[in-house]
mmCIF file of C-alpha atoms in Angstrom:
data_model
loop_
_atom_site.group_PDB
_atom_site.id
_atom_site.type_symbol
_atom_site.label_atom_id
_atom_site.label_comp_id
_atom_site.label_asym_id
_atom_site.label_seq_id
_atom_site.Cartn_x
_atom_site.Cartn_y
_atom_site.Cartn_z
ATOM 1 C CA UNK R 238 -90.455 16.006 1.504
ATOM 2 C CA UNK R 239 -90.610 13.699 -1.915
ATOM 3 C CA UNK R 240 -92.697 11.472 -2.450
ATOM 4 C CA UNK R 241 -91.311 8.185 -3.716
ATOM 5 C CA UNK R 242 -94.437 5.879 -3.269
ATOM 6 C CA UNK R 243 -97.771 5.144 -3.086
ATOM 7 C CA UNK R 244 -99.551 2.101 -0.626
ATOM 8 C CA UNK R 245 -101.559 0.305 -3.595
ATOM 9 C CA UNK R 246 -103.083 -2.810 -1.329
ATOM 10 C CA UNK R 247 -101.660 -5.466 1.684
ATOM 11 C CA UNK R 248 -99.414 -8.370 0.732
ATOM 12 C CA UNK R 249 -100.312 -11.469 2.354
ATOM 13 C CA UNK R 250 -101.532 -10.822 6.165
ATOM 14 C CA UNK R 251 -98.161 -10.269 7.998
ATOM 15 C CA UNK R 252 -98.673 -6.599 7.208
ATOM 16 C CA UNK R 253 -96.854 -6.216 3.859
ATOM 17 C CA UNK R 254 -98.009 -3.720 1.425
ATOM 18 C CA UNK R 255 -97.300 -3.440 -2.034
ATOM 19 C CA UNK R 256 -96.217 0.016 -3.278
ATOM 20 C CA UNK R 257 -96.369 1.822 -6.523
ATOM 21 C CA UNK R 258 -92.630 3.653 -7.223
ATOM 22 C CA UNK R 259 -93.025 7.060 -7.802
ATOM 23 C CA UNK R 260 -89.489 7.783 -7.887
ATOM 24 C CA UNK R 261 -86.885 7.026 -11.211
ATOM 25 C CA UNK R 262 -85.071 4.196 -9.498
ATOM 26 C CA UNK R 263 -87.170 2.056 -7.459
ATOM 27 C CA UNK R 264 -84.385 0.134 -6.269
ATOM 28 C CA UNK R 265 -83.205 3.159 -4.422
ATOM 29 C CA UNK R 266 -86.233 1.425 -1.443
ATOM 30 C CA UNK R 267 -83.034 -1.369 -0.743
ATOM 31 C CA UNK R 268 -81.311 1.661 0.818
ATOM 32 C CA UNK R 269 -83.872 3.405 2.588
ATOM 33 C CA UNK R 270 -84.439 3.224 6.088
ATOM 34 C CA UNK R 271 -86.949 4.989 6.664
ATOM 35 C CA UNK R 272 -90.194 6.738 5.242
ATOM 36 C CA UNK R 273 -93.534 9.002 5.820
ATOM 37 C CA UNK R 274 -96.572 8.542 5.433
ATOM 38 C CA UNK R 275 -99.118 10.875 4.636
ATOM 39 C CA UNK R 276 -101.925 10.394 6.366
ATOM 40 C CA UNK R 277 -104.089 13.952 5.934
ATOM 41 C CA UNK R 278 -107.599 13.878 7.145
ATOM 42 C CA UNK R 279 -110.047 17.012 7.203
ATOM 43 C CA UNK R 280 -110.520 18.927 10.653
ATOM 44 C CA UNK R 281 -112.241 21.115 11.954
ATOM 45 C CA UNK R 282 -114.205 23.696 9.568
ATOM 46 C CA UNK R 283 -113.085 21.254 6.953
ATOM 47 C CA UNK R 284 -109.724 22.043 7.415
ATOM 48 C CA UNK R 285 -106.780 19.509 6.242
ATOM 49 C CA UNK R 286 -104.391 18.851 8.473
ATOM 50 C CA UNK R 287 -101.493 17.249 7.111
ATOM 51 C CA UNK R 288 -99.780 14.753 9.422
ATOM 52 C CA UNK R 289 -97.293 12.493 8.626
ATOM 53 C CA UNK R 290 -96.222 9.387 10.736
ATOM 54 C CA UNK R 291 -92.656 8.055 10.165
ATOM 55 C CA UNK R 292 -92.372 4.019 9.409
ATOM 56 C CA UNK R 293 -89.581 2.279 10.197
ATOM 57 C CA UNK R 294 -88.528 -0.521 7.208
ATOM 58 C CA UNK R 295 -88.108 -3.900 8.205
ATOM 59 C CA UNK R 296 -87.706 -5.778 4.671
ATOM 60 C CA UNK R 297 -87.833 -4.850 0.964
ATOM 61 C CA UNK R 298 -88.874 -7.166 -1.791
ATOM 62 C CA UNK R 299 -89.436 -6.206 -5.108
ATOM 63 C CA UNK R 300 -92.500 -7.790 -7.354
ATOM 64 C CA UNK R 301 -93.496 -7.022 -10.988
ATOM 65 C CA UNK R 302 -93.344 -3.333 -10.920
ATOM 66 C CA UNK R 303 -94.235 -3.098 -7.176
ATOM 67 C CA UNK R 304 -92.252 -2.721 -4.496
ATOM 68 C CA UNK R 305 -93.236 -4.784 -1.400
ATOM 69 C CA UNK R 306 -92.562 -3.360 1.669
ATOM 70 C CA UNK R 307 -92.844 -4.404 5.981
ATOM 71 C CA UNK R 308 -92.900 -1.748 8.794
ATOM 72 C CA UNK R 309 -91.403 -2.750 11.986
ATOM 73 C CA UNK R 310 -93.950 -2.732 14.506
ATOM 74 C CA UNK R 311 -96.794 -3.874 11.708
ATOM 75 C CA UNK R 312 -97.551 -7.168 11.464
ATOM 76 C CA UNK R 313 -100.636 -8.078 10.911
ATOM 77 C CA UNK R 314 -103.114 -7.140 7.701
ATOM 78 C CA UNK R 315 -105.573 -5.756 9.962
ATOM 79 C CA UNK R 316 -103.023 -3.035 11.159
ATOM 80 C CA UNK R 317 -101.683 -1.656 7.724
ATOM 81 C CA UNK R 318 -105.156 -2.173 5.936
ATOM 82 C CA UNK R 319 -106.281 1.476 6.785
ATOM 83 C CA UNK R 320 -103.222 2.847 4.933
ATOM 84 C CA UNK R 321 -104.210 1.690 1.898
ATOM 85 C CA UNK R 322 -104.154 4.688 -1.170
ATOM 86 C CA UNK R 323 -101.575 6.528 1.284
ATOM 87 C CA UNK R 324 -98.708 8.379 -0.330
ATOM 88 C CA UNK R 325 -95.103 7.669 0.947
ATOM 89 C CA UNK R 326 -92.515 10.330 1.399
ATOM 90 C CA UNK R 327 -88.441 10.701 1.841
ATOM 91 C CA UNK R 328 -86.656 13.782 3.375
ATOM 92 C CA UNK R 329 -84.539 15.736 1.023
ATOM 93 C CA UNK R 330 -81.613 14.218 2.913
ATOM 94 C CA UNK R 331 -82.698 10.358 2.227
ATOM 95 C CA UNK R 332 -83.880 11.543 -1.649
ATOM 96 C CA UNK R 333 -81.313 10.157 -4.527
ATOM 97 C CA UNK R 334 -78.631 12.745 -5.096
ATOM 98 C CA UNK R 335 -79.563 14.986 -8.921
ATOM 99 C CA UNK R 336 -77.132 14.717 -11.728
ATOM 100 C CA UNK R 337 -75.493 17.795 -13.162
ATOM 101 C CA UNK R 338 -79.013 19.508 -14.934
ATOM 102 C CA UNK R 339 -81.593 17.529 -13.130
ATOM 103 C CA UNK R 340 -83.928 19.007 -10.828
ATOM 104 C CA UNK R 341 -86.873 17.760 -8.629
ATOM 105 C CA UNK R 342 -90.344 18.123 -10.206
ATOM 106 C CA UNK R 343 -91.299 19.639 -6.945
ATOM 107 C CA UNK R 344 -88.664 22.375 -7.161
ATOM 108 C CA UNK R 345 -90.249 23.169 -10.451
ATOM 109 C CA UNK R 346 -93.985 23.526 -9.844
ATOM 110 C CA UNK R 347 -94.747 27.384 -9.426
ATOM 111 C CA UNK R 348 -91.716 28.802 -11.468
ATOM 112 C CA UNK R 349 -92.462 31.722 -13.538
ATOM 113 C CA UNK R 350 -91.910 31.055 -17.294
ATOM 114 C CA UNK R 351 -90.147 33.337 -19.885
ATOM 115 C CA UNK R 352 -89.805 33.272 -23.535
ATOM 116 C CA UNK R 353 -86.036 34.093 -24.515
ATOM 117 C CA UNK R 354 -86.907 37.889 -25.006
ATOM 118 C CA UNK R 355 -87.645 37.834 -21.807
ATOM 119 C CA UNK R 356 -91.432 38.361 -21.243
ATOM 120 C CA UNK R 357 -93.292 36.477 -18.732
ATOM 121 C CA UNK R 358 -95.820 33.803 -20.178
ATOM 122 C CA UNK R 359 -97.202 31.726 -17.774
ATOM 123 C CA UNK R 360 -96.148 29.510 -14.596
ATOM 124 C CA UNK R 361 -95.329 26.145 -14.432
ATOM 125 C CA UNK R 362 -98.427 24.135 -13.689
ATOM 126 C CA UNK R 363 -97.143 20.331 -13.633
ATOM 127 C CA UNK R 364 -95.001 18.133 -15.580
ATOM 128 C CA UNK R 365 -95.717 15.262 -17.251
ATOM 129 C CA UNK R 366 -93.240 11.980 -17.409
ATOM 130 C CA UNK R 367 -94.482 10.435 -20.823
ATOM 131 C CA UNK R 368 -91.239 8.547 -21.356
ATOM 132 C CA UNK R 369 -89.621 9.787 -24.288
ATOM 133 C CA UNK R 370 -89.526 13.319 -22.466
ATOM 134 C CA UNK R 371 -91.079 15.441 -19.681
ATOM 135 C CA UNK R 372 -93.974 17.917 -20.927
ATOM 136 C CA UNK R 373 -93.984 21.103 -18.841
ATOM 137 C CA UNK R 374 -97.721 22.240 -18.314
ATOM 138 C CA UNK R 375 -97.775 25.768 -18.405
ATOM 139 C CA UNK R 376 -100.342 28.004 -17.635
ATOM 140 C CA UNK R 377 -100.998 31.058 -19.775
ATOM 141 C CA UNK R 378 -101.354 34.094 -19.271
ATOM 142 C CA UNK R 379 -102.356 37.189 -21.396
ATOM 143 C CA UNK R 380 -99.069 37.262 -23.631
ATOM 144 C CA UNK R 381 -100.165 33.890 -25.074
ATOM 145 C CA UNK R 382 -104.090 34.184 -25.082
ATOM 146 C CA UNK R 383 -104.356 32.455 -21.580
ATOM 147 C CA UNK R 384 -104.088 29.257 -22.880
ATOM 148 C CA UNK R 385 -102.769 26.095 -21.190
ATOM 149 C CA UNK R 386 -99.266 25.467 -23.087
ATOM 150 C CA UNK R 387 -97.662 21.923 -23.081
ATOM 151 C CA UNK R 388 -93.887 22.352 -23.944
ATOM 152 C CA UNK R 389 -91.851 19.588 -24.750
ATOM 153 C CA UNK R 390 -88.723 19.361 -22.285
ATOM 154 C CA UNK R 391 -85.900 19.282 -25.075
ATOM 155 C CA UNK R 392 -83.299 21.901 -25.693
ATOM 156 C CA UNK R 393 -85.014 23.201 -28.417
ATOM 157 C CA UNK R 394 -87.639 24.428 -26.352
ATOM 158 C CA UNK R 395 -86.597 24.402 -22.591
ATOM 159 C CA UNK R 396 -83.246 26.936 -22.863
ATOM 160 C CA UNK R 397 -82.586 27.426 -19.170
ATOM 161 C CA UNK R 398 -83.527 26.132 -15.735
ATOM 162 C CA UNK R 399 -82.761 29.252 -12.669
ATOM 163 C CA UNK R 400 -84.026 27.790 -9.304
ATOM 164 C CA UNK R 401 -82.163 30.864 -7.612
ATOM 165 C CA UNK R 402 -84.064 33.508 -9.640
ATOM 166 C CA UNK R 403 -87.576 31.155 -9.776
ATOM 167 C CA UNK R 404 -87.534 31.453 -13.711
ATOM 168 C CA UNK R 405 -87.578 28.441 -16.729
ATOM 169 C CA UNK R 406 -86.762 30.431 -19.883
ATOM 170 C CA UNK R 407 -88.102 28.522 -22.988
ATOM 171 C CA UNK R 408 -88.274 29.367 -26.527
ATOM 172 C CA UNK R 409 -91.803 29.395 -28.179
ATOM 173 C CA UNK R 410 -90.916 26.664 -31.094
ATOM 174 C CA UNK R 411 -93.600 27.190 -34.392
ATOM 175 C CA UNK R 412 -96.881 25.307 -33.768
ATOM 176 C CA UNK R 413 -97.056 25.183 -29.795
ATOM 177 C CA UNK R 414 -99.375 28.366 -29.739
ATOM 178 C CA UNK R 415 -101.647 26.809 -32.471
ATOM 179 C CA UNK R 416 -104.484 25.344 -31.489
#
């Protein structure tokens, strides 16, 4: 599952909701049929249980940078006002097909990461979309002083992407082990 939104607040009391695109192209919601929410709540011994309920869309409409979305079957405020803060989610088979080189940020999380001798300095923590380019948030371990790295995502740094093998190799540019 991606996730490609986020349920923000209603829109007007016929049980619209405006949504905050988490996803590149958020007119990709005019094609979408359908989505899931996530709705996880704790359960017993405090343990979450993830459950997620599949909405059927009725209409799109786009506003500022929201996107404004009806559910068949909701129509009233009072219905989709609990869902509020809820995060929305696409199968891999409804997500936008990658471009040659791209990957999804979820395929990404966990990877080991090598320098280009090949030692093993760290795993990849989270990325970070600032605009001009990702920042891959690495976290440390003894070959670089455990520290928390932050490498830019430009060939200079990033060299190679290996889902099959689980490995980004990146080179160590002057300055990112300085604190």
């Amino acid at each position: 599952m991606l996730r490609v939104g986020v349920i923000t607040q209603t829109h007007g009391i016929r049980g619209e909701v405006k949504i905050y695109p988490t996803t590149d192209d958020p007119k990709r919601f005019d094609s979408l049929k359908k989505v899931y929410m996530d709705y996880t709540k704790k359960g017993v011994r405090g343990v979450m249980e993830q459950n997620l309920y599949e909405l059927e869309i009725e209409s799109v409409k786009y506003f500022k940078q929201f996107v404004i979305l009806k559910f068949k079957g909701i129509d009233n405020i009072n219905d989709i006002e609990m869902y509020k803060h809820m995060d929305l989610y696409v199968t891999r088979e409804d997500a936008v097909p990658l471009e040659e080189g791209e990957f999804y940020i979820a395929d990404l999380i966990g990877l080991d990461v090598i320098d280009d001798t090949g030692k093993k300095i760290g795993v990849l923590k989270d990325v970070l979309q600032t605009g001009a380019n990702d920042v891959y948030i690495v976290t440390g371990n003894e070959n670089v002083g455990n520290k928390e790295l932050m490498l830019p995502k430009i060939d200079e740094c990033v060299r190679d992407i290996n889902l099959e093998e689980k490995t980004i190799t990146v080179h160590i540019m002057k300055g990112l082990l300085d604190l």
